[in-house]
Coordinates of C-alpha atoms in Angstrom, one line a residue:
X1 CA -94.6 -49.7 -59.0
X2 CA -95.7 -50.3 -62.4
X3 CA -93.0 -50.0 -65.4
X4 CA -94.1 -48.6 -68.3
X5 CA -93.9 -51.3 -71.0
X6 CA -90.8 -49.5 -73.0
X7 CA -88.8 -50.4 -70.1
X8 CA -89.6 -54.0 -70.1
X9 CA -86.5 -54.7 -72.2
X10 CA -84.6 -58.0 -71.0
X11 CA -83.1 -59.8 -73.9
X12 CA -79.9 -60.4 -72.9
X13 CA -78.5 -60.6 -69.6
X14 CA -76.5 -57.4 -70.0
X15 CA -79.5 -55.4 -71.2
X16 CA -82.2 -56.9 -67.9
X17 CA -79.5 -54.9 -66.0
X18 CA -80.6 -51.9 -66.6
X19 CA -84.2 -53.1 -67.3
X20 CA -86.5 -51.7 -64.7
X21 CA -88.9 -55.1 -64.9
X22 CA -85.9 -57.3 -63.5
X23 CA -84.6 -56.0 -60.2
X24 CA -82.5 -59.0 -59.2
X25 CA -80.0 -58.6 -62.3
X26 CA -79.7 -54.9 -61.8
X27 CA -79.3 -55.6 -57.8
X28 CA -76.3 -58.3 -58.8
X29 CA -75.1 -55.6 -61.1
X30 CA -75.1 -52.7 -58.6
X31 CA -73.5 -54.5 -55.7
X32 CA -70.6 -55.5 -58.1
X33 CA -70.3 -52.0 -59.3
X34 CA -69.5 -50.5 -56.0
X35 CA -67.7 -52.9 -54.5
X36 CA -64.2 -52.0 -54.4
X37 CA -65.1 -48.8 -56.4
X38 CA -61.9 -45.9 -56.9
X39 CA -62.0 -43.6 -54.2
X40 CA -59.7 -41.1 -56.1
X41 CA -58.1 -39.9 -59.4
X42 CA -55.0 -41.8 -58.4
X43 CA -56.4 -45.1 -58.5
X44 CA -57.3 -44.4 -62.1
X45 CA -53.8 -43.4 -63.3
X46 CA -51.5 -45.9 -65.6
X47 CA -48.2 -45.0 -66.1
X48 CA -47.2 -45.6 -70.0
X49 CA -43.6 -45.7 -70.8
X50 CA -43.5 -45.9 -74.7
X51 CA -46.8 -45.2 -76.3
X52 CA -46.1 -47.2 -79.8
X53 CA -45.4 -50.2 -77.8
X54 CA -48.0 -50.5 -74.5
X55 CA -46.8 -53.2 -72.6
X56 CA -49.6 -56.3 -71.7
X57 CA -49.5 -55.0 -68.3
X58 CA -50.3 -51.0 -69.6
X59 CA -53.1 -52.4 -71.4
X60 CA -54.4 -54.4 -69.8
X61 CA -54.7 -52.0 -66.1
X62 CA -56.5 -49.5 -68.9
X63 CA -59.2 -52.3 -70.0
X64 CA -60.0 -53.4 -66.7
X65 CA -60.3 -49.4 -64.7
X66 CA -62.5 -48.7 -68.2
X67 CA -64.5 -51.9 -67.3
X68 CA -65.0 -50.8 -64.3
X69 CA -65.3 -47.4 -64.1
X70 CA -65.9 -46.7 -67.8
X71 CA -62.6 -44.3 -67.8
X72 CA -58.5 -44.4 -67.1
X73 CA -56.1 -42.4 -66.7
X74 CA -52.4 -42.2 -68.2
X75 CA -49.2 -40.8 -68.2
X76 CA -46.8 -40.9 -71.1
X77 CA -43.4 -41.2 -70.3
X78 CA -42.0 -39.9 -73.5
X79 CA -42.9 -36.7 -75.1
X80 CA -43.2 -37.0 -78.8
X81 CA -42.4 -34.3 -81.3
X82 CA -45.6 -34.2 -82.8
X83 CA -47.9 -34.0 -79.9
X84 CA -50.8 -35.7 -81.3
X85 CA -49.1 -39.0 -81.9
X86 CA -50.2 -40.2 -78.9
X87 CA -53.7 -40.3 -79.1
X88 CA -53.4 -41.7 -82.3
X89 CA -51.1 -44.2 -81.0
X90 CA -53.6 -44.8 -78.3
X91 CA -56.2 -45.1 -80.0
X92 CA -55.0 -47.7 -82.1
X93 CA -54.0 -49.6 -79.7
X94 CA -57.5 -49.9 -78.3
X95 CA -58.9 -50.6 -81.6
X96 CA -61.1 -47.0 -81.3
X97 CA -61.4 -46.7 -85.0
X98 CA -64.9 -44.9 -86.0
X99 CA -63.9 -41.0 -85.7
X100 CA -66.3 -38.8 -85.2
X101 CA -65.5 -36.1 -87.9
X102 CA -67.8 -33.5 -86.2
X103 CA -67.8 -30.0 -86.8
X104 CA -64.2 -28.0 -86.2
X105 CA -62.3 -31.6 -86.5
X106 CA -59.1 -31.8 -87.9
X107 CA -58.6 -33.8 -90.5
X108 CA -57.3 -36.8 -88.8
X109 CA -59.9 -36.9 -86.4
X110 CA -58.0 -35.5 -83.7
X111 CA -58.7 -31.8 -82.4
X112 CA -56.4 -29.2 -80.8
X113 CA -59.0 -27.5 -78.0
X114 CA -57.2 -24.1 -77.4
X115 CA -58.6 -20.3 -77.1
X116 CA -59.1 -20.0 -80.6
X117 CA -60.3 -16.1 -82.0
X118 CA -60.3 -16.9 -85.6
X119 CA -62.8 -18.9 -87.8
X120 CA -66.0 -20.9 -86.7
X121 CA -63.8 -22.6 -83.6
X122 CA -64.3 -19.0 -82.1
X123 CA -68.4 -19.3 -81.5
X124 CA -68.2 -22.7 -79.9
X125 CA -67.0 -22.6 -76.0
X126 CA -64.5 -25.3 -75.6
X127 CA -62.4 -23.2 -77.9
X128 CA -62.2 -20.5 -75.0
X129 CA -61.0 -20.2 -71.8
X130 CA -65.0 -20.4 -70.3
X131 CA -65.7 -23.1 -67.8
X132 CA -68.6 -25.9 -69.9
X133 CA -70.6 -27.7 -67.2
X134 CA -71.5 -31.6 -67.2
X135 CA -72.2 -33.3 -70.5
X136 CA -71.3 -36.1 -72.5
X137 CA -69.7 -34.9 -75.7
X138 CA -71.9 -35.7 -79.0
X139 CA -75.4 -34.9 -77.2
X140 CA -76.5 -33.6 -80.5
X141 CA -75.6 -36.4 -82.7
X142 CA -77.8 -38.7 -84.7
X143 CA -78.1 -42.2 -82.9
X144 CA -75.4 -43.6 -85.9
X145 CA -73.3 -41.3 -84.5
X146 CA -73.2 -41.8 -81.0
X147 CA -69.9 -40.6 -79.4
X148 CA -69.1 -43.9 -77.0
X149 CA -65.6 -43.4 -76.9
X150 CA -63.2 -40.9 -76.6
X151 CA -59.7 -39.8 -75.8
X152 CA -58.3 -36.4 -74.1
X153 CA -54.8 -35.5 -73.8
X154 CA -53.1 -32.3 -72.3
X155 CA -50.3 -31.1 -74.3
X156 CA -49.7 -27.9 -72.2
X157 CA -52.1 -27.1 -69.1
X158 CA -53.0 -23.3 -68.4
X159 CA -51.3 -20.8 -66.4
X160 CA -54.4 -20.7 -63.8
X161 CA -57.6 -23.1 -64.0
X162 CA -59.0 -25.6 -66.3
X163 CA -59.7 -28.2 -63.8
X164 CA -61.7 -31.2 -65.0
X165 CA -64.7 -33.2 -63.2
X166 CA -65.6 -36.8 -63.9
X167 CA -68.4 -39.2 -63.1
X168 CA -68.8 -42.7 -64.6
X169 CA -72.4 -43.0 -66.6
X170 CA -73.4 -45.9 -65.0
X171 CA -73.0 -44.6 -61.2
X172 CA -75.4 -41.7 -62.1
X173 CA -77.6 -44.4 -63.5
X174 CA -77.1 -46.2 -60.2
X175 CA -77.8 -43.5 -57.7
X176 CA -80.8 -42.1 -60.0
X177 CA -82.3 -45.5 -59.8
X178 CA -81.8 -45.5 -56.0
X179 CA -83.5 -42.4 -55.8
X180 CA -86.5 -43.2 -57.7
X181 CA -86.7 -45.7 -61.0
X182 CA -89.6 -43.5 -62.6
X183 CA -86.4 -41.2 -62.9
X184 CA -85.2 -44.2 -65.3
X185 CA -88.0 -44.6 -66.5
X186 CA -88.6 -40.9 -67.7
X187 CA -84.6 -40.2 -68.9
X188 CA -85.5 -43.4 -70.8
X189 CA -88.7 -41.9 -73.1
X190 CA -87.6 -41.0 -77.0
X191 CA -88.6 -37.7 -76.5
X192 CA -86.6 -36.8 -73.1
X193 CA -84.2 -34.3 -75.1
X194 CA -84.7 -32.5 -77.8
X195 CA -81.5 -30.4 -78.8
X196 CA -82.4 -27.7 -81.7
X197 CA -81.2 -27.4 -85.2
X198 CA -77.8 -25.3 -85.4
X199 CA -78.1 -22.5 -87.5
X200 CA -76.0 -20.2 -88.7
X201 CA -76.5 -16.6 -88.5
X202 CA -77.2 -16.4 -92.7
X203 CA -79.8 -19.1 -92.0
X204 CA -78.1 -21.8 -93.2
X205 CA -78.9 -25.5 -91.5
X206 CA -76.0 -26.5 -89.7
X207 CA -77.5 -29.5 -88.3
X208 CA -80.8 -30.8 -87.7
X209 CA -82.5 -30.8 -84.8
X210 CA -82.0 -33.9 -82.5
X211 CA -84.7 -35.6 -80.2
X212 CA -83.7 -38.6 -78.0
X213 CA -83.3 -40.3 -74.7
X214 CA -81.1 -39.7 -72.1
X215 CA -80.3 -43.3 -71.0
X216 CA -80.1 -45.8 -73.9
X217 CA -79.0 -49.8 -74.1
X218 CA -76.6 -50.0 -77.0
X219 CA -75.0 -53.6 -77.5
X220 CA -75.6 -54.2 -73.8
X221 CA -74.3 -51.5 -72.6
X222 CA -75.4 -48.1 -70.8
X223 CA -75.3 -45.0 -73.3
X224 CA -75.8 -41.8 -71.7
X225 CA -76.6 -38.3 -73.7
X226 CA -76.8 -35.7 -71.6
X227 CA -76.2 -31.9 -71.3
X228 CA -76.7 -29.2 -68.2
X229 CA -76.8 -26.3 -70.0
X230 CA -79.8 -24.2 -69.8
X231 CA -80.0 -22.4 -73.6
X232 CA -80.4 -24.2 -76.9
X233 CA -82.0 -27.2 -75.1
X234 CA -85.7 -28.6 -75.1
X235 CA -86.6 -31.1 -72.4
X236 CA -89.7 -32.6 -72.4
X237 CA -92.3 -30.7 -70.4
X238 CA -94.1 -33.5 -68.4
X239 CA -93.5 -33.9 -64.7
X240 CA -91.6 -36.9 -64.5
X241 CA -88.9 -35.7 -66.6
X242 CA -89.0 -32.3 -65.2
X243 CA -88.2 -34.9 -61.9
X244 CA -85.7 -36.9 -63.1
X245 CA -84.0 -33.9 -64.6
X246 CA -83.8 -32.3 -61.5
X247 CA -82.7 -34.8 -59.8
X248 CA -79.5 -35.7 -62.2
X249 CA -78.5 -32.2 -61.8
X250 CA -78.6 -32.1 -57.9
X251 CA -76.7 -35.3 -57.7
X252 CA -74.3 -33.7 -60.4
X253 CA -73.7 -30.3 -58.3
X254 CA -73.2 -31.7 -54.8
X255 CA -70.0 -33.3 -53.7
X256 CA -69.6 -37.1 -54.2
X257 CA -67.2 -39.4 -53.7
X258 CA -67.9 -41.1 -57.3
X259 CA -66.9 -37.6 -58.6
X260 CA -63.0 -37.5 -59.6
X261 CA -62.2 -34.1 -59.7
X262 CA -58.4 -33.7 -61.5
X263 CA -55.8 -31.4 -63.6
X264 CA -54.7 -33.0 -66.3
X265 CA -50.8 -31.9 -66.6
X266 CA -48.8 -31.8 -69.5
X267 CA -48.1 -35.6 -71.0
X268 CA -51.3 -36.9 -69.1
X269 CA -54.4 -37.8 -70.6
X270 CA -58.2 -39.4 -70.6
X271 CA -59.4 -42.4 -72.0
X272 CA -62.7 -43.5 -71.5
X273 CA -66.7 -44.5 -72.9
X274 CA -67.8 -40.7 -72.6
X275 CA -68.2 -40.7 -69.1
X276 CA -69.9 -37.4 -68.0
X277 CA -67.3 -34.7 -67.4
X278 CA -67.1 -30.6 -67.0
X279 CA -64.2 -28.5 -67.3
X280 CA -63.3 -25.1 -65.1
X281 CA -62.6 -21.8 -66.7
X282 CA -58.6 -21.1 -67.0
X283 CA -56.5 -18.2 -67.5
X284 CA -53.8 -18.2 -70.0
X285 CA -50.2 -16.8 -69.8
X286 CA -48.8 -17.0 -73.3
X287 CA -45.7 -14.9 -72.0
X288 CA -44.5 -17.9 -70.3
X289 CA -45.7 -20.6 -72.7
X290 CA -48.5 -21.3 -70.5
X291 CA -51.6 -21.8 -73.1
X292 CA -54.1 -24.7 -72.2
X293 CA -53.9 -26.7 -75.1
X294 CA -56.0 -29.9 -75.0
X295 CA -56.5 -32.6 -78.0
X296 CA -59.5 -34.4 -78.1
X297 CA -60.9 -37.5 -80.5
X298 CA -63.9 -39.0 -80.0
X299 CA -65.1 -42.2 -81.6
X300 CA -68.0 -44.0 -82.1
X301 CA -67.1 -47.3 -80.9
X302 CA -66.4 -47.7 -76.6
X303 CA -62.9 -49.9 -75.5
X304 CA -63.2 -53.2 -75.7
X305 CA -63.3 -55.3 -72.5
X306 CA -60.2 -57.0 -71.1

């Protein structure tokens, strides 16, 4: 098969991995992927005892399940009285330091995601109890501001619902590629997705439109922007990304093993490079304290490696 000559791209040996001109490197890389691969959210999961003072061991089992699998889980034995410290303790420890201050953020970069019916959080669906399907969060930034890390933590889960779904980036890079590396090819144009400009119902400009690729090589490593949702998004119109676009989402909505499906409980949290990820609609019961409340930071920089 030919490659199209934007795809001829090895300059370093990280990058000819997921260059569709050099086969060997990506086969090498693949085959070193799967091989011992997590077969299930519990594989994923570090227990943290204090988390201002990770032990080597604690960090170190985070670094190497985010090398691998570009996410880790964790559970915090000590419960804080300010909820938010630790994220922020987290996040310093892995050096994630460039916070996306996006719309809705709090101040210090870190966001309470809760039914909200009051102010501009209201018109935006994680802050409701409504299921959102895949994406990677920060689709519609500008490439500065690509969202390559980011940090979830459950500070209450709901009464009913709110399930989460996980997939690493890479493995739906993998399996597309296996299917059919025009798919690659295609997800890879600079025109692939084109998400419109936000605008406010007075008409002002919120943000600007954004047009990109889906897969993209940042420092060596895979970057993945990506959203299912069917409104208030433009894919380009030409048959091969029709194609691969079809294909991500049938490989998204069929069961796979490389799928981690979880409930985050209270004191338990996700750390990862924005791996895809959907979460289930949830039903509240504030009666008995039981309010999904979820805080989320994103960052522009991914872990470092172990």
């Amino acid at each position: 098969m030919a490659i199209p000559a934007m795809n001829r791209c090895a300059q370093t040996s990280a990058e000819s991995i997921f260059c569709l001109g050099d086969d060997d490197a990506y086969r090498r890389w693949r085959d070193a992927k799967l091989a011992a691969y997590p077969q299930s959210p519990a594989q994923l999961m570090v227990e943290i005892r204090d988390h201002n003072a990770l032990s080597s061991t604690e960090q170190q089992a985070i670094l190497r399940l985010c090398a691998k699998t570009n996410m880790a889980l964790y559970y915090c034995n000590n419960e804080p009285d300010d909820p938010k410290a630790i994220p922020r303790a987290l996040a310093h420890a892995f050096d994630l330091t460039h916070i996306d201050k996006h719309l809705c953020v709090d101040d210090d970069g870190i966001t309470p995601l809760q039914v909200s019916a009051e102010g501009q959080r209201r018109e935006y669906i994680p802050y409701s109890n409504r299921p959102i399907n895949w994406h990677t969060d920060g689709y519609y930034n500008a490439p500065a501001q690509r969202v390559r890390g980011m940090l979830l933590h459950s500070g209450q889960a709901a009464a009913s619902g709110g399930g989460n779904a996980l997939l690493d980036p890479e493995i739906a890079y993998i399996l597309l590629r296996e299917q059919d590396p025009r798919h690659i090819a295609a997800l890879m144009r600079d025109d692939a997705l084109t998400i419109p400009a936000n605008i406010s119902a007075d008409g002002t400009l919120i943000r600007a439109a954004r047009r990109g690729p889906v897969f993209t090589v940042v420092d060596g490593f895979l970057h993945l922007r990506y959203t299912i949702r069917a409104k208030f998004i433009e894919w380009h119109t030409g048959l091969e990304v029709q194609a691969a676009v079809a294909c991500l989402q049938n490989l998204l909505n069929q069961p796979s093993p490389y799928i981690f499906e979880l409930l985050v409980q209270r004191g338990q949290g996700i750390i990862c490079n924005n791996v895809l990820h959907k979460r289930a609609g949830f039903t509240d019961n504030p009666t008995q304290g039981q309010v999904r409340l979820m805080y989320r930071a994103r960052y522009y920089n991914r872990l470092p490696q172990p």
